[in-house]
PDB file of C-alpha atoms in Angstrom:
ATOM      1  CA  MET B   6       0.000   0.000   0.000  1.00 62.00           C
ATOM      2  CA  THR B   7       1.285   3.442  -0.833  1.00 71.00           C
ATOM      3  CA  ARG B   8      -1.313   5.713   0.816  1.00 77.00           C
ATOM      4  CA  LEU B   9      -2.586   5.953   4.401  1.00 78.00           C
ATOM      5  CA  THR B  10      -5.192   8.394   5.718  1.00 81.00           C
ATOM      6  CA  TYR B  11      -7.494   8.784   8.724  1.00 82.00           C
ATOM      7  CA  GLN B  12     -10.991  10.027   7.914  1.00 81.00           C
ATOM      8  CA  GLY B  13     -14.035  10.145  10.204  1.00 78.00           C
ATOM      9  CA  THR B  14     -13.615   7.117  12.457  1.00 84.00           C
ATOM     10  CA  SER B  15     -11.516   4.923  10.167  1.00 87.00           C
ATOM     11  CA  PHE B  16      -8.028   4.479   8.776  1.00 88.00           C
ATOM     12  CA  PHE B  17      -7.742   3.790   5.047  1.00 84.00           C
ATOM     13  CA  THR B  18      -4.880   2.410   3.029  1.00 84.00           C
ATOM     14  CA  TYR B  19      -4.698   1.887  -0.710  1.00 78.00           C
ATOM     15  CA  ASN B  20      -2.417   1.862  -3.720  1.00 69.00           C
ATOM     16  CA  ASN B  21      -2.866   4.773  -6.065  1.00 63.00           C
ATOM     17  CA  THR B  22      -2.059   2.498  -9.006  1.00 64.00           C
ATOM     18  CA  GLY B  23      -3.523  -0.858  -9.978  1.00 65.00           C
ATOM     19  CA  ALA B  24      -6.873  -2.369  -8.955  1.00 69.00           C
ATOM     20  CA  ALA B  25      -9.514  -0.385  -7.073  1.00 72.00           C
ATOM     21  CA  LYS B  26      -8.916  -1.964  -3.655  1.00 79.00           C
ATOM     22  CA  LEU B  27      -9.338  -0.130  -0.392  1.00 85.00           C
ATOM     23  CA  TYR B  28      -8.591  -1.371   3.131  1.00 88.00           C
ATOM     24  CA  SER B  29     -10.254   0.157   6.202  1.00 89.00           C
ATOM     25  CA  SER B  30      -9.686  -0.189   9.935  1.00 92.00           C
ATOM     26  CA  THR B  31     -11.176   1.420  13.030  1.00 90.00           C
ATOM     27  CA  ASP B  32      -8.216   0.469  15.251  1.00 92.00           C
ATOM     28  CA  GLY B  33      -5.218   0.421  12.889  1.00 89.00           C
ATOM     29  CA  ALA B  34      -4.577  -3.262  13.629  1.00 92.00           C
ATOM     30  CA  ASN B  35      -7.467  -5.165  12.025  1.00 93.00           C
ATOM     31  CA  TRP B  36      -8.177  -4.382   8.366  1.00 91.00           C
ATOM     32  CA  THR B  37     -11.145  -5.053   6.071  1.00 89.00           C
ATOM     33  CA  GLU B  38     -10.680  -5.181   2.315  1.00 88.00           C
ATOM     34  CA  SER B  39     -13.218  -3.538   0.040  1.00 83.00           C
ATOM     35  CA  VAL B  40     -13.124  -4.245  -3.662  1.00 72.00           C
ATOM     36  CA  LEU B  41     -14.770  -1.182  -5.101  1.00 78.00           C
ATOM     37  CA  ALA B  42     -17.421  -1.394  -7.785  1.00 75.00           C
ATOM     38  CA  ALA B  43     -15.245   0.696 -10.052  1.00 77.00           C
ATOM     39  CA  SER B  44     -12.347   0.378 -12.397  1.00 73.00           C
ATOM     40  CA  GLY B  45      -9.100   2.232 -12.018  1.00 76.00           C
ATOM     41  CA  SER B  46      -7.000   2.860  -8.956  1.00 80.00           C
ATOM     42  CA  VAL B  47      -8.097   4.675  -5.799  1.00 82.00           C
ATOM     43  CA  LYS B  48      -6.879   8.274  -5.817  1.00 81.00           C
ATOM     44  CA  ALA B  49      -8.435   9.803  -2.692  1.00 82.00           C
ATOM     45  CA  VAL B  50     -10.655   9.014   0.311  1.00 84.00           C
ATOM     46  CA  LEU B  51     -12.479  11.609   2.383  1.00 85.00           C
ATOM     47  CA  TYR B  52     -15.117  11.752   5.138  1.00 86.00           C
ATOM     48  CA  ALA B  53     -17.642  14.592   4.831  1.00 86.00           C
ATOM     49  CA  ASN B  54     -21.338  15.194   5.462  1.00 84.00           C
ATOM     50  CA  GLY B  55     -21.718  11.882   7.334  1.00 88.00           C
ATOM     51  CA  LEU B  56     -20.454   9.749   4.439  1.00 88.00           C
ATOM     52  CA  TYR B  57     -17.170   8.338   3.205  1.00 87.00           C
ATOM     53  CA  HIS B  58     -16.232   9.366  -0.327  1.00 86.00           C
ATOM     54  CA  ALA B  59     -13.734   7.629  -2.602  1.00 85.00           C
ATOM     55  CA  TRP B  60     -12.413   8.671  -5.993  1.00 83.00           C
ATOM     56  CA  THR B  61     -10.843   6.321  -8.482  1.00 82.00           C
ATOM     57  CA  THR B  62      -9.413   7.213 -11.852  1.00 80.00           C
ATOM     58  CA  THR B  63     -12.865   6.581 -13.347  1.00 82.00           C
ATOM     59  CA  SER B  64     -15.526   6.694 -10.602  1.00 83.00           C
ATOM     60  CA  TYR B  65     -16.869   8.505  -7.540  1.00 84.00           C
ATOM     61  CA  LEU B  66     -18.159   6.251  -4.740  1.00 88.00           C
ATOM     62  CA  GLN B  67     -19.911   6.745  -1.385  1.00 89.00           C
ATOM     63  CA  SER B  68     -20.258   4.624   1.746  1.00 90.00           C
ATOM     64  CA  SER B  69     -21.957   4.995   5.116  1.00 90.00           C
ATOM     65  CA  ASP B  70     -19.831   2.302   6.802  1.00 86.00           C
ATOM     66  CA  ALA B  71     -16.466   2.467   4.954  1.00 82.00           C
ATOM     67  CA  VAL B  72     -16.904  -1.160   3.828  1.00 83.00           C
ATOM     68  CA  THR B  73     -19.800  -1.274   1.346  1.00 86.00           C
ATOM     69  CA  TRP B  74     -19.426   1.267  -1.456  1.00 88.00           C
ATOM     70  CA  THR B  75     -21.925   2.546  -4.036  1.00 90.00           C
ATOM     71  CA  ASN B  76     -20.748   3.820  -7.394  1.00 89.00           C
ATOM     72  CA  ILE B  77     -22.325   7.281  -7.734  1.00 87.00           C
ATOM     73  CA  GLY B  78     -20.947   8.245 -11.126  1.00 82.00           C
ATOM     74  CA  ALA B  79     -18.024   9.163 -13.295  1.00 79.00           C
ATOM     75  CA  SER B  80     -14.964  10.868 -11.849  1.00 71.00           C
ATOM     76  CA  SER B  81     -12.463  13.149 -13.454  1.00 64.00           C
ATOM     77  CA  GLY B  82      -9.978  12.120 -10.780  1.00 56.00           C
ATOM     78  CA  ALA B  83      -7.339  10.482 -12.933  1.00 57.00           C
ATOM     79  CA  TYR B  84      -4.655  12.711 -11.420  1.00 60.00           C
ATOM     80  CA  THR B  85      -6.286  13.670  -8.101  1.00 60.00           C
ATOM     81  CA  SER B  86      -3.677  13.635  -5.358  1.00 62.00           C
ATOM     82  CA  LEU B  87      -5.279  15.979  -2.813  1.00 66.00           C
ATOM     83  CA  LEU B  88      -8.935  16.174  -1.884  1.00 70.00           C
ATOM     84  CA  ILE B  89     -10.547  18.401   0.749  1.00 71.00           C
ATOM     85  CA  HIS B  90     -14.069  19.378   1.756  1.00 75.00           C
ATOM     86  CA  ASP B  91     -14.582  22.988   2.801  1.00 75.00           C
ATOM     87  CA  GLY B  92     -17.977  22.421   4.406  1.00 77.00           C
ATOM     88  CA  SER B  93     -19.997  22.961   1.266  1.00 79.00           C
ATOM     89  CA  ARG B  94     -18.015  21.557  -1.661  1.00 76.00           C
ATOM     90  CA  PHE B  95     -15.197  19.217  -2.602  1.00 71.00           C
ATOM     91  CA  VAL B  96     -11.963  20.688  -3.887  1.00 71.00           C
ATOM     92  CA  SER B  97      -9.260  18.610  -5.557  1.00 67.00           C
ATOM     93  CA  ALA B  98      -5.779  19.192  -6.854  1.00 66.00           C
ATOM     94  CA  ASP B  99      -3.800  16.965  -9.127  1.00 65.00           C
ATOM     95  CA  SER B 100      -0.190  16.005  -9.481  1.00 59.00           C
ATOM     96  CA  SER B 101       0.115  17.707 -12.859  1.00 55.00           C
ATOM     97  CA  GLN B 102      -0.462  21.205 -11.407  1.00 48.00           C
TER      98      GLN B 102
END
């Protein structure tokens, strides 16, 4: 895994290349794998507005429990490397900027 973040009440780890796999943990010791219903690699994970949000190179997904994910739609996150929520909207930056 090449990325680690803490969002909401869970840790997340993922590779930002390869298959869309995401691992979550509430204690940092025991991990649950989620295979996302999306193609492309995971680029960012964020907790906002009571939901977990994940971006892959092709899709935007949401989850209420950080384990089961619903594909919401297409993503333009092919190069997303930073994602924040300012309280009303999502803002992303990419590695090409």
